[in-house]
Every structure is written in structure tokens, then in C-alpha cells.
Amino acid sequence: MTTAPTPDSPEIVLTASYAMDDGRYANNGWLQELPDPITKLTWDNAALISPAYAKRLGVEAGDLLQITIDEKSSAGTPVKRQLVIATLVSPGHADNSVTIPLGYGRKMPQFYELPYAGADLKERPGIEEQSGFNGYFLRTAANPHFAVAGGQGIESVQVTKVGRTYPLSIMQEHFSIEGRGLVREATLEGYRANNEFAKKIPGEEELPYPPPSLYTHPPLDAPQQWGMSIDLNVCTGCSACVIACQAENNVPVVGKLQVAHGRIMHWLRIDRYYASRKPFNQDRGEWPENPEIVHQPMPCQHCENAPCETVCPVNATIHSEDGLNVMAY
């Protein structure tokens, strides 16, 4: 009989990866470098656990955990399944539960290409020598999605701290700026009472003047002015726009190490913020127990303020009178 998960015998949940699915897209560099909508992790998967469970285990993001499942085969033979995987704390995650996205963990991916008709297959290196951890080591036909003590053939589930760390490339705070406010939101009633609430949040007032610049913006005097708005009430952080932009503009993939150095080159990003009625200070290790999540898209601004426009020596890129950056080809 299946027992309820406990700190000493947690539940293991195996899910399809948001980007890799079951691993079929592991050779796609765009998807490997796509930040997860919730964790903002790139190039890896991790064992997602709640802040409370992480505190009990004494682990932080990047600490390695060993997951051990003792079970019996259909023939009654004892079987031990183990996986060592990095930890990632996820506020709002269920306690006494570990979620592992599948689709990662290949040690030496390979491509095969046919250079010309009639030639032999030529082998060349894959995009990364190692990417993540193979959750399939814990998966069986009898328990394909969940592993918990008392499940079919499962006698015990244990999670222990290994004592080593693993580098994770998380990009949520790569572009944070000191003194600039975070996402600002209010209820509909609050907006109706004060539609300028975003400018007057105590301690997060907008900067009084725009930053100084040597560049004079062209006059926008056409009767029609282009603009774009994003409905933050419906944005789920799916990041389809990030991949579409990368494809349209030939944005390069930089790899896990360069992402860790803050050099990811996406032209737009989707920032994720946790919201809670109870104040918390992440810098002091405080996390909300059951937070809401707010997604804030940050477009590139190239249509309005393309960096090439101010420096082009031949005036190949200019500003139109209706507010768009245009190119002369």
C-alpha cells in the first residue's frame, strides 16, 4: 500500500522537461539555452525541492543529492536504483517531494553528418559533453511517473546529501540593476483608485530624470506612431517569443559556461518574480511558502532605440518619422 511522503521517505516525481521533452530535443542548442519559465535554469535539469525540505536536508542550489530507491523486480529480486543530481530550491514546491525533469544526462552526445554523396558517415562532437542528469535511472515501467514507498514493488525511497556541488547556470538575476525597481503590480480596484501607483511605490520611485545622453532623439511628428504593449495578465512566461526572436535574428548560442558568466545573448527575456502577501527577504535566505509568480517580458528596444543607429558611419540605419528604426539595404 502506498504511504504518504515524509521527510525521510519523500516522493519522486518524474516529468517531461519543458525544453527537452523526453530528451528528443537535446541536440537543439536554442532549447538547451532557453531558460526554464520558473527556475530560469539553462543547459541542465535539477532536483526541484521546496525551501522547507531543502532546509531540512541542509542543501542549497547546486548541492548534490543522492536519490536511492529500493525495490523488488517482478521476479522478487532486490533492485537498488540510484541517481546523484544537483539541487534547485523552488518556492511553492510541495514539501517531502522531489521533481526531476527528464530528457537530460547524456555524457557524450554525437552528431553524424554525410559530407557528400557516397561518402562514409563522419563523426563530429555534439553541442555539450555533458548536460544535466539522467532521471531515467529512476524510472521503470511499473512506476513511470512517481516513485514513493509502498508503490508497485518499491520498498523505500531515500534522499541524502552528497557533500559536493555542481555548477548551475541560472540567469534570473543577470540583468538586475542597483536602484531600479522590480515588477510593479496592483489589483484592479487599486489601479482604479490610483492609476499612477507604479510611480509612487515607497522606496521604489522612478528616477526623476532620464539618464544623460549625447544623442538627440529624432522628432516623432508623424500622425501615426508605432508602439507595442504586452498584456502581463496573460503572459505565462512560455518563452516562445524568445526562441522566435533567436531564430529570426540569428542570435548565437553561447554555451553553459558563458551563460554562467552572464553573457547570454538573447535579445529579449522573460523575468520571473515571486510575489507574496507576507514580506520576505531572499538575501537573508527567506522564501515565500506558497508564492504567486509574475512574468515580466523585457523586449530588446531595438525598434525604438537600436544601438547601431547612433554609431553607423554611413547612416544605413535611421529613425522613421513614425517611430521605428529602419534599415537601408
Short mmCIF file of C-alpha atoms in Angstrom, two decimals:
data_model
loop_
_atom_site.label_atom_id
_atom_site.label_comp_id
_atom_site.label_asym_id
_atom_site.label_seq_id
_atom_site.Cartn_x
_atom_site.Cartn_y
_atom_site.Cartn_z
CA MET A 1 0.00 0.00 0.00
CA THR A 2 1.31 3.43 -0.96
CA THR A 3 2.26 5.58 2.04
CA ALA A 4 2.15 9.37 2.29
CA PRO A 5 5.52 11.05 1.59
CA THR A 6 7.56 12.01 4.65
CA PRO A 7 10.87 13.87 5.08
CA ASP A 8 12.65 10.53 5.50
CA SER A 9 10.78 8.87 2.64
CA PRO A 10 9.85 11.50 0.04
CA GLU A 11 8.02 11.21 -3.23
CA ILE A 12 9.98 11.28 -6.50
CA VAL A 13 8.14 12.86 -9.44
CA LEU A 14 9.48 12.35 -12.98
CA THR A 15 8.22 14.85 -15.54
CA ALA A 16 8.92 15.76 -19.15
CA SER A 17 11.33 18.67 -19.49
CA TYR A 18 9.83 21.95 -20.64
CA ALA A 19 12.52 22.35 -23.33
CA MET A 20 13.88 18.83 -23.94
CA ASP A 21 10.56 16.95 -23.65
CA ASP A 22 11.75 13.35 -23.14
CA GLY A 23 15.22 14.12 -24.48
CA ARG A 24 14.39 14.20 -28.18
CA TYR A 25 15.50 17.85 -28.48
CA ALA A 26 18.79 17.50 -26.61
CA ASN A 27 20.81 18.39 -29.73
CA ASN A 28 18.97 21.70 -30.11
CA GLY A 29 21.19 24.45 -28.72
CA TRP A 30 18.37 27.02 -28.77
CA LEU A 31 16.29 24.87 -26.43
CA GLN A 32 19.23 23.92 -24.22
CA GLU A 33 19.91 27.61 -23.63
CA LEU A 34 16.24 28.54 -23.18
CA PRO A 35 15.70 29.48 -19.52
CA ASP A 36 13.03 27.44 -17.77
CA PRO A 37 9.95 29.65 -17.18
CA ILE A 38 10.03 29.03 -13.41
CA THR A 39 13.58 28.17 -12.37
CA LYS A 40 15.42 30.12 -15.14
CA LEU A 41 17.86 27.21 -15.32
CA THR A 42 19.68 26.60 -18.63
CA TRP A 43 21.65 23.64 -20.01
CA ASP A 44 20.77 21.35 -17.09
CA ASN A 45 17.99 19.79 -15.12
CA ALA A 46 17.96 19.60 -11.33
CA ALA A 47 16.10 18.06 -8.42
CA LEU A 48 13.45 20.63 -7.54
CA ILE A 49 12.54 20.77 -3.85
CA SER A 50 10.74 23.16 -1.52
CA PRO A 51 12.62 25.65 0.69
CA ALA A 52 11.47 23.80 3.83
CA TYR A 53 12.70 20.44 2.55
CA ALA A 54 16.00 22.00 1.43
CA LYS A 55 16.49 23.40 4.93
CA ARG A 56 15.81 20.00 6.46
CA LEU A 57 18.34 18.35 4.14
CA GLY A 58 20.84 21.17 4.68
CA VAL A 59 21.28 21.90 0.99
CA GLU A 60 21.27 24.93 -1.29
CA ALA A 61 21.11 25.38 -5.04
CA GLY A 62 23.86 23.35 -6.70
CA ASP A 63 24.43 20.92 -3.82
CA LEU A 64 24.37 17.30 -4.97
CA LEU A 65 21.77 14.85 -3.64
CA GLN A 66 21.77 11.09 -3.89
CA ILE A 67 18.37 9.53 -4.51
CA THR A 68 18.08 5.83 -3.70
CA ILE A 69 15.08 3.65 -4.50
CA ASP A 70 14.99 0.09 -3.13
CA GLU A 71 12.51 -2.16 -4.87
CA LYS A 72 11.85 -5.71 -5.94
CA SER A 73 11.61 -6.86 -9.52
CA SER A 74 8.69 -8.86 -10.84
CA ALA A 75 10.76 -11.96 -10.06
CA GLY A 76 11.22 -10.86 -6.45
CA THR A 77 14.89 -9.93 -6.85
CA PRO A 78 16.10 -6.91 -4.82
CA VAL A 79 16.96 -3.92 -7.04
CA LYS A 80 18.63 -0.66 -5.99
CA ARG A 81 18.28 2.39 -8.23
CA GLN A 82 20.41 5.47 -7.57
CA LEU A 83 20.89 8.91 -9.06
CA VAL A 84 23.16 11.76 -7.99
CA ILE A 85 21.68 15.08 -9.08
CA ALA A 86 22.06 18.79 -8.31
CA THR A 87 19.53 20.56 -6.10
CA LEU A 88 17.47 23.60 -7.01
CA VAL A 89 15.18 25.24 -4.46
CA SER A 90 11.78 26.15 -5.92
CA PRO A 91 9.41 28.23 -3.75
CA GLY A 92 5.87 26.87 -3.88
CA HIS A 93 7.03 23.30 -4.45
CA ALA A 94 5.34 20.62 -2.35
CA ASP A 95 7.19 19.53 0.78
CA ASN A 96 8.59 16.00 1.00
CA SER A 97 8.65 15.77 -2.77
CA VAL A 98 11.41 15.86 -5.41
CA THR A 99 10.66 16.74 -9.03
CA ILE A 100 13.13 15.68 -11.73
CA PRO A 101 12.63 16.78 -15.37
CA LEU A 102 13.61 14.05 -17.82
CA GLY A 103 15.48 14.41 -21.10
CA TYR A 104 18.96 15.23 -19.78
CA GLY A 105 22.06 13.34 -18.74
CA ARG A 106 23.83 12.22 -21.90
CA LYS A 107 27.58 12.01 -21.33
CA MET A 108 28.86 12.29 -24.91
CA PRO A 109 26.23 13.42 -27.45
CA GLN A 110 27.21 12.94 -31.07
CA PHE A 111 26.09 14.20 -34.46
CA TYR A 112 26.57 12.26 -37.66
CA GLU A 113 26.76 14.03 -40.99
CA LEU A 114 27.18 12.95 -44.59
CA PRO A 115 29.65 15.40 -46.14
CA TYR A 116 28.89 14.44 -49.74
CA ALA A 117 27.07 11.79 -51.72
CA GLY A 118 28.66 8.37 -51.43
CA ALA A 119 30.95 9.30 -48.52
CA ASP A 120 31.14 7.45 -45.24
CA LEU A 121 29.46 8.88 -42.16
CA LYS A 122 31.73 11.38 -40.42
CA GLU A 123 31.51 11.87 -36.68
CA ARG A 124 31.86 15.26 -35.02
CA PRO A 125 31.40 16.45 -31.41
CA GLY A 126 27.98 17.33 -30.06
CA ILE A 127 26.94 20.63 -28.53
CA GLU A 128 27.92 19.75 -24.95
CA GLU A 129 29.85 16.85 -23.48
CA GLN A 130 27.50 16.64 -20.52
CA SER A 131 24.15 18.24 -19.96
CA GLY A 132 22.21 17.53 -16.81
CA PHE A 133 21.34 14.28 -15.06
CA ASN A 134 19.64 11.16 -16.36
CA GLY A 135 16.38 10.77 -14.46
CA TYR A 136 15.60 7.61 -16.42
CA PHE A 137 17.81 5.71 -13.98
CA LEU A 138 14.92 6.01 -11.51
CA ARG A 139 12.13 5.26 -13.98
CA THR A 140 10.53 1.86 -14.50
CA ALA A 141 7.62 0.53 -16.50
CA ALA A 142 5.80 -0.16 -13.24
CA ASN A 143 6.41 3.36 -11.87
CA PRO A 144 6.94 5.64 -14.89
CA HIS A 145 5.96 8.95 -13.28
CA PHE A 146 6.02 8.61 -9.49
CA ALA A 147 8.16 6.69 -7.01
CA VAL A 148 7.02 6.51 -3.40
CA ALA A 149 7.45 3.93 -0.66
CA GLY A 150 4.69 1.36 -0.93
CA GLY A 151 4.30 1.90 -4.65
CA GLN A 152 4.37 -1.04 -7.01
CA GLY A 153 7.41 -3.04 -5.93
CA ILE A 154 9.01 -0.08 -4.10
CA GLU A 155 10.17 -0.73 -0.55
CA SER A 156 11.89 2.57 0.31
CA VAL A 157 12.87 5.96 -1.11
CA GLN A 158 15.74 7.92 0.42
CA VAL A 159 17.31 11.30 -0.35
CA THR A 160 20.69 12.16 1.19
CA LYS A 161 23.19 14.99 0.86
CA VAL A 162 26.37 14.04 -1.01
CA GLY A 163 28.64 16.85 0.19
CA ARG A 164 29.71 18.13 -3.22
CA THR A 165 28.38 20.84 -5.52
CA TYR A 166 27.61 21.16 -9.22
CA PRO A 167 27.59 24.45 -11.16
CA LEU A 168 24.17 25.54 -12.43
CA SER A 169 23.69 28.35 -14.95
CA ILE A 170 20.66 30.35 -13.79
CA MET A 171 20.04 33.69 -15.49
CA GLN A 172 17.27 35.29 -13.42
CA GLU A 173 19.47 37.97 -11.84
CA HIS A 174 21.96 38.54 -14.67
CA PHE A 175 20.47 41.90 -15.61
CA SER A 176 19.48 43.29 -12.22
CA ILE A 177 20.43 46.95 -11.76
CA GLU A 178 21.06 48.56 -8.39
CA GLY A 179 18.44 51.15 -7.57
CA ARG A 180 15.96 50.10 -10.25
CA GLY A 181 12.58 48.83 -9.14
CA LEU A 182 11.28 45.33 -9.77
CA VAL A 183 7.99 44.45 -11.40
CA ARG A 184 5.09 46.50 -10.02
CA GLU A 185 1.53 45.31 -9.83
CA ALA A 186 -1.77 46.17 -8.21
CA THR A 187 -5.33 44.93 -8.13
CA LEU A 188 -7.92 46.36 -10.49
CA GLU A 189 -9.51 48.19 -7.56
CA GLY A 190 -6.16 49.65 -6.58
CA TYR A 191 -5.49 50.78 -10.14
CA ARG A 192 -8.86 52.49 -10.35
CA ALA A 193 -8.13 54.31 -7.11
CA ASN A 194 -4.64 55.38 -8.24
CA ASN A 195 -3.60 54.75 -11.82
CA GLU A 196 -0.10 56.12 -11.15
CA PHE A 197 0.71 53.64 -8.40
CA ALA A 198 3.81 52.38 -10.25
CA LYS A 199 5.48 55.77 -9.87
CA LYS A 200 4.82 56.12 -6.16
CA ILE A 201 5.75 52.85 -4.50
CA PRO A 202 7.66 53.83 -1.33
CA GLY A 203 11.36 53.24 -1.77
CA GLU A 204 10.96 52.38 -5.45
CA GLU A 205 10.15 55.73 -7.01
CA GLU A 206 11.03 56.17 -10.64
CA LEU A 207 14.23 58.00 -11.47
CA PRO A 208 13.41 61.74 -11.69
CA TYR A 209 15.25 62.31 -14.97
CA PRO A 210 16.30 60.13 -17.87
CA PRO A 211 19.98 59.17 -17.90
CA PRO A 212 22.22 61.74 -19.65
CA SER A 213 22.93 61.14 -23.33
CA LEU A 214 24.89 62.83 -26.11
CA TYR A 215 22.34 61.57 -28.62
CA THR A 216 19.32 63.65 -29.57
CA HIS A 217 16.33 61.51 -30.40
CA PRO A 218 14.74 62.31 -33.79
CA PRO A 219 11.43 64.18 -33.63
CA LEU A 220 8.38 61.95 -33.73
CA ASP A 221 5.92 64.19 -35.54
CA ALA A 222 4.08 61.78 -37.83
CA PRO A 223 0.35 61.42 -37.11
CA GLN A 224 0.78 57.67 -36.63
CA GLN A 225 3.28 56.41 -34.07
CA TRP A 226 4.13 52.73 -33.76
CA GLY A 227 4.12 51.08 -30.37
CA MET A 228 3.70 47.72 -28.67
CA SER A 229 2.06 46.64 -25.45
CA ILE A 230 2.24 43.25 -23.72
CA ASP A 231 -0.69 42.07 -21.63
CA LEU A 232 1.01 40.95 -18.43
CA ASN A 233 -2.24 39.37 -17.26
CA VAL A 234 -1.98 36.65 -19.91
CA CYS A 235 1.80 36.19 -20.24
CA THR A 236 2.70 32.74 -18.88
CA GLY A 237 6.43 33.03 -19.44
CA CYS A 238 6.31 30.31 -22.11
CA SER A 239 9.29 31.94 -23.89
CA ALA A 240 8.09 31.08 -27.39
CA CYS A 241 8.88 34.70 -28.29
CA VAL A 242 12.45 34.23 -27.06
CA ILE A 243 13.03 31.30 -29.42
CA ALA A 244 11.25 33.07 -32.29
CA CYS A 245 13.48 36.12 -31.84
CA GLN A 246 16.57 33.93 -31.71
CA ALA A 247 15.58 32.24 -34.97
CA GLU A 248 14.62 35.47 -36.75
CA ASN A 249 17.75 37.40 -35.77
CA ASN A 250 20.36 34.61 -35.85
CA VAL A 251 21.16 35.13 -32.17
CA PRO A 252 24.06 32.82 -31.28
CA VAL A 253 24.16 30.12 -28.62
CA VAL A 254 26.99 30.79 -26.15
CA GLY A 255 27.01 27.62 -24.02
CA LYS A 256 26.63 26.86 -20.34
CA LEU A 257 29.91 28.41 -19.18
CA GLN A 258 29.26 31.73 -20.88
CA VAL A 259 25.69 31.80 -19.56
CA ALA A 260 27.14 31.38 -16.08
CA HIS A 261 29.36 34.40 -16.80
CA GLY A 262 26.31 36.49 -17.67
CA ARG A 263 26.97 36.51 -21.41
CA ILE A 264 23.72 35.06 -22.71
CA MET A 265 22.86 36.91 -25.92
CA HIS A 266 19.07 36.68 -26.17
CA TRP A 267 17.60 39.93 -27.44
CA LEU A 268 14.61 39.60 -25.16
CA ARG A 269 13.99 37.78 -21.93
CA ILE A 270 11.14 36.89 -19.59
CA ASP A 271 11.94 37.79 -15.98
CA ARG A 272 10.23 35.82 -13.22
CA TYR A 273 9.32 37.29 -9.84
CA TYR A 274 7.81 35.71 -6.74
CA ALA A 275 5.01 37.60 -5.03
CA SER A 276 3.67 37.01 -1.54
CA ARG A 277 1.39 38.87 0.86
CA LYS A 278 3.87 38.06 3.62
CA PRO A 279 7.12 40.05 3.25
CA PHE A 280 10.29 38.02 2.68
CA ASN A 281 13.96 38.81 2.09
CA GLN A 282 15.63 36.47 -0.36
CA ASP A 283 19.08 37.88 0.51
CA ARG A 284 18.62 36.50 4.03
CA GLY A 285 17.55 33.10 2.74
CA GLU A 286 13.84 33.74 3.25
CA TRP A 287 11.42 32.27 0.73
CA PRO A 288 7.63 32.51 0.47
CA GLU A 289 5.92 29.22 1.22
CA ASN A 290 3.16 29.49 -1.37
CA PRO A 291 4.01 32.38 -3.69
CA GLU A 292 2.37 33.72 -6.76
CA ILE A 293 4.53 34.16 -9.85
CA VAL A 294 4.69 37.22 -12.06
CA HIS A 295 6.27 37.11 -15.52
CA GLN A 296 7.68 40.34 -16.92
CA PRO A 297 8.85 40.37 -20.57
CA MET A 298 11.78 42.64 -21.31
CA PRO A 299 12.00 43.31 -25.07
CA CYS A 300 15.16 44.44 -26.78
CA GLN A 301 14.04 48.04 -27.57
CA HIS A 302 15.78 47.82 -30.97
CA CYS A 303 12.72 49.10 -32.83
CA GLU A 304 12.83 52.35 -30.89
CA ASN A 305 16.42 52.64 -29.68
CA ALA A 306 18.66 50.44 -31.81
CA PRO A 307 22.28 50.81 -30.67
CA CYS A 308 23.54 50.67 -34.25
CA GLU A 309 21.58 53.81 -35.16
CA THR A 310 23.73 56.19 -33.15
CA VAL A 311 27.08 54.88 -34.42
CA CYS A 312 26.51 53.89 -38.06
CA PRO A 313 29.13 55.80 -40.13
CA VAL A 314 27.12 55.68 -43.37
CA ASN A 315 23.64 56.34 -41.97
CA ALA A 316 22.41 52.93 -43.09
CA THR A 317 20.09 52.71 -40.10
CA ILE A 318 17.85 55.66 -39.33
CA HIS A 319 14.71 56.57 -37.45
CA SER A 320 11.47 56.99 -39.32
CA GLU A 321 9.11 59.82 -38.52
CA ASP A 322 6.54 57.36 -37.21
CA GLY A 323 8.81 55.97 -34.51
CA LEU A 324 10.57 52.94 -35.99
CA ASN A 325 14.20 52.09 -36.57
CA VAL A 326 14.58 51.29 -40.28
CA MET A 327 17.43 49.84 -42.30
CA ALA A 328 18.64 50.80 -45.76
CA TYR A 329 19.60 47.62 -47.63
#
